[in-house]
Coordinates of C-alpha atoms in Angstrom, one line a residue:
Chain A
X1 CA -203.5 35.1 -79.1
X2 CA -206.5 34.3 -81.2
X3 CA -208.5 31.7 -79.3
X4 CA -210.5 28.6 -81.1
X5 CA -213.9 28.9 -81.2
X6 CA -216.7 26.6 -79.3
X7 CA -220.4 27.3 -81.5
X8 CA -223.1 25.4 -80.8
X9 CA -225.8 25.1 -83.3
X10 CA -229.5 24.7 -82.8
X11 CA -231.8 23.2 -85.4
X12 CA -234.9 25.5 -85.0
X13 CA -238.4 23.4 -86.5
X14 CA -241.6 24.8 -85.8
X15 CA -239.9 27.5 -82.7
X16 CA -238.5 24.8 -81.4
X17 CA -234.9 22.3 -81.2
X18 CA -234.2 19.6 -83.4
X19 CA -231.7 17.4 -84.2
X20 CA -231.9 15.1 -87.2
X21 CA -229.6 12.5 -88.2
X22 CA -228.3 12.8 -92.3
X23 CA -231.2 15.5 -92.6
X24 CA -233.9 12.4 -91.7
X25 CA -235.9 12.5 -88.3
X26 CA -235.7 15.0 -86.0
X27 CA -236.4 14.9 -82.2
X28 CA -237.4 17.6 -80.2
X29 CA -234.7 18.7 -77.4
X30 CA -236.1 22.2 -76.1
X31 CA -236.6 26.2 -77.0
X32 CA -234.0 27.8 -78.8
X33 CA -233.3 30.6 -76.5
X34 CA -233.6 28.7 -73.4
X35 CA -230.8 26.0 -74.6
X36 CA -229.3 28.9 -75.9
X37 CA -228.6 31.0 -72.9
X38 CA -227.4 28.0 -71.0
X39 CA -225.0 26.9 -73.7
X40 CA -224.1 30.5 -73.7
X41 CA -223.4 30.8 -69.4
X42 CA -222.0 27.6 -69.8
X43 CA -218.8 28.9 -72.2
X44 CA -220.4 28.5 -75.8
X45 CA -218.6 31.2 -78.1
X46 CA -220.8 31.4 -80.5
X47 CA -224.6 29.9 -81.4
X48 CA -225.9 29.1 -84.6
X49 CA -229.2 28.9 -85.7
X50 CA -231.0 27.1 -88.1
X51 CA -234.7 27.2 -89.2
X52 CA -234.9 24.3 -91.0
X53 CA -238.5 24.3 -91.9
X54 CA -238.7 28.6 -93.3
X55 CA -237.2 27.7 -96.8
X56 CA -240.1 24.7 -97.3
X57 CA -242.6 27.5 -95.8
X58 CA -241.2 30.2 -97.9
X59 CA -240.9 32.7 -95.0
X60 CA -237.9 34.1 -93.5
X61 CA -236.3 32.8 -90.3
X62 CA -238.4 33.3 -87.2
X63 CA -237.6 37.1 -86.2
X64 CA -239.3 36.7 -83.1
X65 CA -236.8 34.2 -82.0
X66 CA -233.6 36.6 -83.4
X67 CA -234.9 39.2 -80.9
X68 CA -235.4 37.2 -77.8
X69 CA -231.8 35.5 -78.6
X70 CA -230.6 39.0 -79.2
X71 CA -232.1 40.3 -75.7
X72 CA -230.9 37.0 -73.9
X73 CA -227.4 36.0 -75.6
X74 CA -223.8 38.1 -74.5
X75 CA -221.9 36.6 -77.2
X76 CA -222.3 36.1 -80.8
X77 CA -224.8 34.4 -83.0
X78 CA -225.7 33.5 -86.2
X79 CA -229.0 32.8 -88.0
X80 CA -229.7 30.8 -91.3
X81 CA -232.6 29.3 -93.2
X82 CA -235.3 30.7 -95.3
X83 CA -233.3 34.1 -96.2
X84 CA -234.7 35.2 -99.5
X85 CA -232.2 38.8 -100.4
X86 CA -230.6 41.3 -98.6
X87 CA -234.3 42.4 -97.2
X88 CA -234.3 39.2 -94.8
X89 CA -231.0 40.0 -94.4
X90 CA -231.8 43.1 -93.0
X91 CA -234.5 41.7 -91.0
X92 CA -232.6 39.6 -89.4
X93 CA -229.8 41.9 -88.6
X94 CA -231.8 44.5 -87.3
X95 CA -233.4 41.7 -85.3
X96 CA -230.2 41.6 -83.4
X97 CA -228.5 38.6 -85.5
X98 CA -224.9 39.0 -85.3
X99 CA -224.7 37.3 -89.2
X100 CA -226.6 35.8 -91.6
X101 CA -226.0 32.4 -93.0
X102 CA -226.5 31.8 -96.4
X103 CA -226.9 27.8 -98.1
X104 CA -228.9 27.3 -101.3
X105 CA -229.8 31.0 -101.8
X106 CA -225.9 31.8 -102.3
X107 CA -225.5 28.9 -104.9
X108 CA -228.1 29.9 -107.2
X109 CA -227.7 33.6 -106.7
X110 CA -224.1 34.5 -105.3
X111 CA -224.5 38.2 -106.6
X112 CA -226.2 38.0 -102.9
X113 CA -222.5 37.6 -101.4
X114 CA -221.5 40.7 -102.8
X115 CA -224.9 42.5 -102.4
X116 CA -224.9 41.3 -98.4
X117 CA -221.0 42.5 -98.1
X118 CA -221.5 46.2 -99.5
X119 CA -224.4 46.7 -97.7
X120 CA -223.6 45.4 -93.7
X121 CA -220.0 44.3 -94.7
X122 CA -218.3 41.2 -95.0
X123 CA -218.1 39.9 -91.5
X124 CA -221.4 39.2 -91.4
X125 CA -222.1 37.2 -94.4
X126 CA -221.7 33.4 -93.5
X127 CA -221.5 30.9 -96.3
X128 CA -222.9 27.6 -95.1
X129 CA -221.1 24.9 -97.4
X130 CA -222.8 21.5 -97.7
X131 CA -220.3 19.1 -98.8
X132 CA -220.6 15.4 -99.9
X133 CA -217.5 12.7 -101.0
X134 CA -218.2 11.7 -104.7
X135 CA -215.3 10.1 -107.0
X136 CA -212.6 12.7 -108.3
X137 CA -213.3 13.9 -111.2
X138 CA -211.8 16.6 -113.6
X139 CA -215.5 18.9 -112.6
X140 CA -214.5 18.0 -108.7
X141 CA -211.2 17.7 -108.5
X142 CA -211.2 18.2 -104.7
X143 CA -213.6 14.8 -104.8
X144 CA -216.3 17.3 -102.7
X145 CA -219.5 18.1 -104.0
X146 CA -221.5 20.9 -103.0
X147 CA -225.0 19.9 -102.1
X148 CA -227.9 22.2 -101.2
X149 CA -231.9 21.8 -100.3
X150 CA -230.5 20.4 -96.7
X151 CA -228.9 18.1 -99.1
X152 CA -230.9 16.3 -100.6
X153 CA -229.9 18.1 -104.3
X154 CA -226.2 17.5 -105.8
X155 CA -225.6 20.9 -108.0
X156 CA -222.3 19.1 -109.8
X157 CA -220.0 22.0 -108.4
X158 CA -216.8 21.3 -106.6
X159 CA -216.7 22.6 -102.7
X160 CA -213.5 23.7 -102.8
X161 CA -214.0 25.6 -105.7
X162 CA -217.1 27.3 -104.9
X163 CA -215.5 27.9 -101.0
X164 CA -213.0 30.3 -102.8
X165 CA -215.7 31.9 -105.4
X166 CA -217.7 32.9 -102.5
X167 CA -214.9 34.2 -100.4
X168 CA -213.6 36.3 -104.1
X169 CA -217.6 37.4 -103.9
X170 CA -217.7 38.6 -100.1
X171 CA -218.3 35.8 -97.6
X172 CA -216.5 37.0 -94.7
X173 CA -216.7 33.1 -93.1
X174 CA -217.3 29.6 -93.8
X175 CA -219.3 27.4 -92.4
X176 CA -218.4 24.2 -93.6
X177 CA -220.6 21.2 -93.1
X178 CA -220.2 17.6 -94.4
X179 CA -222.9 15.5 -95.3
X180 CA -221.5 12.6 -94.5
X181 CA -220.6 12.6 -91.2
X182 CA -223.2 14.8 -90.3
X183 CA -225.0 13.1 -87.7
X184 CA -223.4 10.5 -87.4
X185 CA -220.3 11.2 -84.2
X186 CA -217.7 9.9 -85.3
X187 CA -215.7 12.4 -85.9
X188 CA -215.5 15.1 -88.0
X189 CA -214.4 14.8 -92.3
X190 CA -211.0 16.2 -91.6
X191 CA -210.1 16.3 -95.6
X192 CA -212.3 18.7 -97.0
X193 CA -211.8 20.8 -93.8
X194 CA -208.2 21.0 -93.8
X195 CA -208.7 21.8 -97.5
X196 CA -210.7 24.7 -97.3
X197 CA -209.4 26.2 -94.4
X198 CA -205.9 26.2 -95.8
X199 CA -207.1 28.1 -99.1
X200 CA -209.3 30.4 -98.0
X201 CA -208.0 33.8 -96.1
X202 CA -211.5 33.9 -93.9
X203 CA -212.4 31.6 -90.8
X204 CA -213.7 28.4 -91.4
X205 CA -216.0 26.5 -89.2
X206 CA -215.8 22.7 -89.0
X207 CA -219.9 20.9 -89.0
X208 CA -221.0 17.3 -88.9
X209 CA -219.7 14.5 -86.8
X210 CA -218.7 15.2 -83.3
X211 CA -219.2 13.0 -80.9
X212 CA -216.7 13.0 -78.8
X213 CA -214.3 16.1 -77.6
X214 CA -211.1 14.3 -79.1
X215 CA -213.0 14.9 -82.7
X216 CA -212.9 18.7 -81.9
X217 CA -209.3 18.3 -81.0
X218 CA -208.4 16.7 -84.1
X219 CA -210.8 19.2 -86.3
X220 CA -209.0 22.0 -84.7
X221 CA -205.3 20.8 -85.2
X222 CA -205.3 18.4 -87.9
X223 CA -208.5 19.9 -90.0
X224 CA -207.1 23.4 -89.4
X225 CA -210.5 25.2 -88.6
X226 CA -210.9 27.8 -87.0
X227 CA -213.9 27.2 -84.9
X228 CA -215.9 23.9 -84.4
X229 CA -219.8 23.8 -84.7
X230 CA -221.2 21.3 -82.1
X231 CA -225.1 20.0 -82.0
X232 CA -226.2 16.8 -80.3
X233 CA -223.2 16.6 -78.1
X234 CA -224.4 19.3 -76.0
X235 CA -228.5 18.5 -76.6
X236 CA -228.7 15.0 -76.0
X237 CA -225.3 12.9 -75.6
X238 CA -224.6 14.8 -72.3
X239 CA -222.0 16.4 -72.6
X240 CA -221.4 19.9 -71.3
X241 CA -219.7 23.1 -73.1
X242 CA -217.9 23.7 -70.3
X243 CA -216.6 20.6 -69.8
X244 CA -215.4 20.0 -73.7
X245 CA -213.7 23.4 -73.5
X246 CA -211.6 22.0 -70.9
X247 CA -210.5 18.7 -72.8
X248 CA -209.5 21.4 -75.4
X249 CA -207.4 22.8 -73.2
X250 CA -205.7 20.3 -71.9
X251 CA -204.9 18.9 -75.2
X252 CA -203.0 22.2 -75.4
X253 CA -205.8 24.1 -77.7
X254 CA -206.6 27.8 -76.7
X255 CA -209.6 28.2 -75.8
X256 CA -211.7 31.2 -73.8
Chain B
X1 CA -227.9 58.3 -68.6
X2 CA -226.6 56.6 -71.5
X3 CA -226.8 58.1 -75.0
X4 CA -225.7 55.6 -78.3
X5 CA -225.5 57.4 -81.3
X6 CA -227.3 56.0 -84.3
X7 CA -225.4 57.5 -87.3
X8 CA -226.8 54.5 -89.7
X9 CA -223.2 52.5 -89.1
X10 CA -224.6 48.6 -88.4
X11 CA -226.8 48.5 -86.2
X12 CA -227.3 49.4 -82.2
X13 CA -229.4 46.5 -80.9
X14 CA -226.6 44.4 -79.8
X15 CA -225.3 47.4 -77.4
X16 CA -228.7 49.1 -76.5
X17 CA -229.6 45.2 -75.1
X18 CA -226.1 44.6 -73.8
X19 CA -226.6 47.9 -71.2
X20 CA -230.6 46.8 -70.8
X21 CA -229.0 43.0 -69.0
X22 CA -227.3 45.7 -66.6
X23 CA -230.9 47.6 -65.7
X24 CA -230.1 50.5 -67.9
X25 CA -232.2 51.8 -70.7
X26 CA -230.0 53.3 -73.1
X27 CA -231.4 56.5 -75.2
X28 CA -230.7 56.3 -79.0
X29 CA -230.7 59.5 -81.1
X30 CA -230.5 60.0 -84.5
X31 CA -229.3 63.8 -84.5
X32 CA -227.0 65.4 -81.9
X33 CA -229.7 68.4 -81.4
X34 CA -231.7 64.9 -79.4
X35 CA -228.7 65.0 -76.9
X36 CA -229.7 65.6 -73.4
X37 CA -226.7 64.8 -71.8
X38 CA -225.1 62.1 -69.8
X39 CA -222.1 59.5 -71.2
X40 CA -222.1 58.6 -74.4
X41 CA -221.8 55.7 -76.4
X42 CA -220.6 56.1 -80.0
X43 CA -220.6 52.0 -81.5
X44 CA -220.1 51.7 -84.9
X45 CA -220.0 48.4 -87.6
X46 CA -219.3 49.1 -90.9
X47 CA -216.9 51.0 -93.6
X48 CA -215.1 54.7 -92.2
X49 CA -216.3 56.8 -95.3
X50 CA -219.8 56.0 -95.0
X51 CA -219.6 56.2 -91.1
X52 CA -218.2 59.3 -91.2
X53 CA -220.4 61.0 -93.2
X54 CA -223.3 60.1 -90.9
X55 CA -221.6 61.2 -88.3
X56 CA -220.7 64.5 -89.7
X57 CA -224.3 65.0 -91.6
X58 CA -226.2 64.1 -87.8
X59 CA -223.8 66.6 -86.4
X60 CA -222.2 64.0 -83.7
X61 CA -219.0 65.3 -84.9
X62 CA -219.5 68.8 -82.7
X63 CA -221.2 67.2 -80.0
X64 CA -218.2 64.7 -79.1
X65 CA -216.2 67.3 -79.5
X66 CA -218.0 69.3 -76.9
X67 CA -218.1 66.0 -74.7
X68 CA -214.9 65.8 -75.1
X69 CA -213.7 69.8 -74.2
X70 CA -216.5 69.0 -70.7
X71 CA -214.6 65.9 -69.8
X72 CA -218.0 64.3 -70.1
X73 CA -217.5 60.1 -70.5
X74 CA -217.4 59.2 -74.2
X75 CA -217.1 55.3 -75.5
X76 CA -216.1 54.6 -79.2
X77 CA -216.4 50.5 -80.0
X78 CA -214.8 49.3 -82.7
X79 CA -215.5 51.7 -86.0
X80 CA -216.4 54.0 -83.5
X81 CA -213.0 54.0 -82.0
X82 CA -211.0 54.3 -85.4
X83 CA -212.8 57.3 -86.3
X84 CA -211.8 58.7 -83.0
X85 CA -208.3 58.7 -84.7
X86 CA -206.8 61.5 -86.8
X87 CA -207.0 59.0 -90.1
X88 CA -207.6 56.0 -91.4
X89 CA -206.6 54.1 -94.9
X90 CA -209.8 52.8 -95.6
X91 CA -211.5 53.6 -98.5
X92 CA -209.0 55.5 -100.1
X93 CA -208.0 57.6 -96.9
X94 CA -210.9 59.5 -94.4
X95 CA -210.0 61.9 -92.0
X96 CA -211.0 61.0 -89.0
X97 CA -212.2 63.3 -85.7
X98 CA -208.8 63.6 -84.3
X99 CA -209.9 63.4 -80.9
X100 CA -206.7 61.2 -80.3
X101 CA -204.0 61.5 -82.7
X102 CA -203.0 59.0 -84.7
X103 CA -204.0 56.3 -87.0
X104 CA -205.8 53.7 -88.4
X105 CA -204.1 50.9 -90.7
X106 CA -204.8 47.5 -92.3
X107 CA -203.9 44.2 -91.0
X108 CA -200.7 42.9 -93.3
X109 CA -200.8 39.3 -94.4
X110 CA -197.5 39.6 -95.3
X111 CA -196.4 39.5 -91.4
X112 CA -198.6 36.4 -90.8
X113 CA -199.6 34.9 -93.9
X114 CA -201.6 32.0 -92.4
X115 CA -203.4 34.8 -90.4
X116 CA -207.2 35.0 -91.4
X117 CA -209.0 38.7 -92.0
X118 CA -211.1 40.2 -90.9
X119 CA -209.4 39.2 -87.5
X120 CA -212.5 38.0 -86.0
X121 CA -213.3 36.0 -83.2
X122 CA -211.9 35.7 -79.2
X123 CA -208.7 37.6 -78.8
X124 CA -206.9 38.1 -75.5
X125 CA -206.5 41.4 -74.1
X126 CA -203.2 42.6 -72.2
X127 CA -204.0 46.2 -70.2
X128 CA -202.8 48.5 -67.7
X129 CA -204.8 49.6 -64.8
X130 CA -207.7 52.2 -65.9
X131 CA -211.1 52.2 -64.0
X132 CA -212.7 50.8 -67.2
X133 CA -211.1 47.5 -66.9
X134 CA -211.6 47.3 -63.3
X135 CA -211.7 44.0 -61.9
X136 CA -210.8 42.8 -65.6
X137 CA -208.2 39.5 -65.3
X138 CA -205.3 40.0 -67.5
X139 CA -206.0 37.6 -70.4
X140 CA -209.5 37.7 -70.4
X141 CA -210.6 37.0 -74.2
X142 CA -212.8 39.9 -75.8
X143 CA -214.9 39.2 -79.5
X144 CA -212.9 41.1 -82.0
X145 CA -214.2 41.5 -85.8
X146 CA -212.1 43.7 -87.7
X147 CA -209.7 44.1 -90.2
X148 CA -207.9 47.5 -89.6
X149 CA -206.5 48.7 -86.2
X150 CA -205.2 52.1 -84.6
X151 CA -202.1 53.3 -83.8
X152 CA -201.9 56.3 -81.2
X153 CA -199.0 59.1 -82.1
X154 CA -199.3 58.8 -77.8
X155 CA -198.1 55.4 -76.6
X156 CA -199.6 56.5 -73.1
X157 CA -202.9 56.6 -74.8
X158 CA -203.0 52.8 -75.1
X159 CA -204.3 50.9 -72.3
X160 CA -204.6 47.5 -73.5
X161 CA -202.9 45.6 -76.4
X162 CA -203.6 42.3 -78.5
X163 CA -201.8 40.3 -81.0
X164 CA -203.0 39.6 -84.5
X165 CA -201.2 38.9 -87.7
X166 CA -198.0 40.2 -86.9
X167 CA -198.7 43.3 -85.0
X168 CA -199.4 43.8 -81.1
X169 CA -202.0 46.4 -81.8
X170 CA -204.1 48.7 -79.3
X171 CA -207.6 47.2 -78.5
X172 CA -208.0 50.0 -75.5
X173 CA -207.2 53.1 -75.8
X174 CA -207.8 56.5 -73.7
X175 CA -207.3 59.7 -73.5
X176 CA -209.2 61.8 -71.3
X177 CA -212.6 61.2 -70.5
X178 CA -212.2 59.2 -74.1
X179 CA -212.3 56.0 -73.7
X180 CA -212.4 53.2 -76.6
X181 CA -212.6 49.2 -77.8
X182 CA -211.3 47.4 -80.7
X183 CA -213.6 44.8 -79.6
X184 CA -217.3 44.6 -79.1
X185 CA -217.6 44.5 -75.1
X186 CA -221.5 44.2 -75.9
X187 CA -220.7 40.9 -77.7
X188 CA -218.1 39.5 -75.1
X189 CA -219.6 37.9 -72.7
X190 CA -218.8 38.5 -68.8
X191 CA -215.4 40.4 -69.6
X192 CA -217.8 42.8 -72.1
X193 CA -220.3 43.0 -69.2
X194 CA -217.9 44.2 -66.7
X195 CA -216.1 46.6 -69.0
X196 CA -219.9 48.2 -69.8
X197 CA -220.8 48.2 -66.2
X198 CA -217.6 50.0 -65.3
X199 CA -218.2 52.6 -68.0
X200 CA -221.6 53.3 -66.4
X201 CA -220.0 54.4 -63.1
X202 CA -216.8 55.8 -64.5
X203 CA -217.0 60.0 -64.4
X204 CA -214.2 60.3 -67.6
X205 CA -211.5 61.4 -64.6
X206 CA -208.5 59.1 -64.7
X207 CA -205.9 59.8 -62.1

């Protein structure tokens, strides 16, 4: 039986942890890799990670941090921020990066979808989806906008819409993160999820709002995804991978 | 000694590090005239006519044949198993090594509409006894990432079986000193460890 998945994501500023709340401050919680191997012995299926300040800096993510996660991680991870083309692509696969997320550089260039799925193939290409709630309208129907620039920049383009464009253009995954709960632990924005996940034929990955593990519980039933992408629960509210893949389980989800 | 075959199919750093957590220094060739013995590991990410061709134009066809014909301990993970097979239907139909007959097929969302491919993520594996999965618990999840799987001509050639979209499909198979994963061991956490670790001591004799 196909299992639900547990990820973890680690903002990445300066080589080191993050997390911000709605994209504004950001506290330092530790080094990537470290956090990282614990999350990982401690049941995390998957890590995710972010360098939120390479696109600003105009380099590619830290490949020096791809290797030591490569050389200390047994399961599966994913990097994103400041990928410029396939070459960082590249990079950061040969780095040992299991796939490469792609935000802003996949609106305003999607031939990158299709460029990134011919050349390492479509499983590793991760579309990372920032969605905000804006009135319905006949341009967003689905009354989701996608946002990019760690969204601070509306691009008038409907999130469902574009989820399935990228998908027809080679995302093998989607990592769907809304803006609005972002941050903010209450729970995760179960609409759009549910959305997406139902009309796309690729995984989708719930972001933005846990706080608690019955969130995950309803993300993962009601919300449909596939996988749920956790942050400050595990670096600063206290809770434990481990210990959230349990209440999972007992609320009759299967887990690993 | 370990030997992973770089044939240009995705790339080997996941599985070279995997077998460096468990003290061993893997040797990577490029060209099967670098071979100097030892198991092998033949990984593999990517499409099966492209893969094939750089298996064929590095010569690692012959020289897992010859592994093969010495009983020496060969490992295919994941396109590396498939082209172990006799086929597969991927782009357009490739002939595979035929080290194990059979063949290689894509998942059918008709059996499973609401199933997502690629199939990618924890699966749980169901297996017989075989010293690779030694000390492996019966359900232990494995990370899978595919969206074709094999079918042996020999069902005694498939040692361990998931489900996915319809279909309980081989993720182990053997044959021989041939041993092979759907999954990616290297990627699977302590299950992936142990399987590795037991292919490191295992001498390709299954009795």
């Amino acid at each position: 039986m196909l299992l639900k998945r547990l990820i973890v994501c680690l903002d990445v500023r300066n080589g080191r942890v993050t997390k911000g709340v709605k994209f504004k401050g950001n506290v330092d919680v530790g080094d990537p890799v470290e956090m990282a191997a614990q999350y990982c012995a401690d049941g995390a299926d998957e890590l995710v990670f972010y360098d939120i300040t390479a696109s600003a800096e105009h380099r590619c993510c830290d490949l020096d941090m791809v290797a030591r996660a490569a050389r200390a991680l047994s399961v599966p991870f994913t990097v994103g921020g400041g990928i410029r083309g396939v070459d960082d692509m590249r990079a950061a696969l040969l780095a040992g990066a299991d796939k490469v997320s792609l935000n802003s550089l996949a609106v305003e260039h999607p031939e990158i979808l299709t460029t990134g799925a011919k050349a390492f193939g479509r499983q590793c290409v991760v579309l990372g989806m920032d969605a905000k709630r804006v009135p319905k309208t006949t341009q967003i129907p689905s009354g989701y906008e996608v946002v990019i620039r760690g969204g601070r920049q509306p691009t008038g383009r409907d999130a469902l819409a574009w989820a399935k464009e990228a998908v027809d253009r080679g995302a093998g995954e989607i990592c769907l993160n809304a803006i609005d709960t972002d941050g903010v632990r209450e729970g995760y924005e179960l609409p759009i999820t549910q959305l997406v996940s139902t009309a796309v034929p690729v995984p989708v990955i719930a972001s933005g709002g846990a706080g608690h593990p019955t969130h995950l519980v309803d993300v993962l039933t009601k919300g449909q995804a596939d996988a749920a992408l956790i942050a400050s629960m595990v670096h600063t509210m206290g809770f434990t991978c481990g210990g959230i893949k349990q209440a999972l389980r007992d609320a009759g989800i299967p887990m690993r | 000694m370990i030997t992973i075959l770089d044939y240009g199919a995705g790339n080997l750093t996941s599985v070279r590090l995997a077998f460096e957590r468990l003290g061993v220094t893997p040797q990577i060739i490029t060209d099967a005239a670098a071979y100097q013995g030892g198991r092998i590991l033949f990984p593999g990410v990517g499409s099966a006519a492209s893969g094939m061709d750089g298996i064929c134009n590095r010569g690692f066809d012959r020289l897992l044949r010859d592994a093969v014909a010495q009983h020496g301990p060969v490992m295919g993970i994941c396109l590396g198993m498939q082209l172990l097979l006799t086929s597969s239907e991927e782009d357009g139909g490739v002939q595979g090594l035929n080290l194990i007959p059979g063949a290689c097929t894509h998942f059918d969302r008709q059996k499973d509409p609401t199933a997502k491919i690629p199939h990618m993520g924890w699966n749980t594996l169901q297996h017989q006894a075989h010293p690779i999965l030694y000390n492996v618990p019966q359900d232990s999840a494995f990370y899978f990432v595919h969206s074709y799987f094999v079918t042996p001509a020999n069902p005694t050639d498939v040692l361990g079986t998931t489900e996915y979209c319809g279909e309980r499909f081989a993720a182990v198979i053997g044959h021989g000193s041939l041993i092979a994963t759907q999954f990616h061991p290297e990627r699977s956490g302590e299950a992936g460890a142990k399987l590795l670790e037991n292919f490191l001591t295992w001498e390709g004799v299954c009795s």
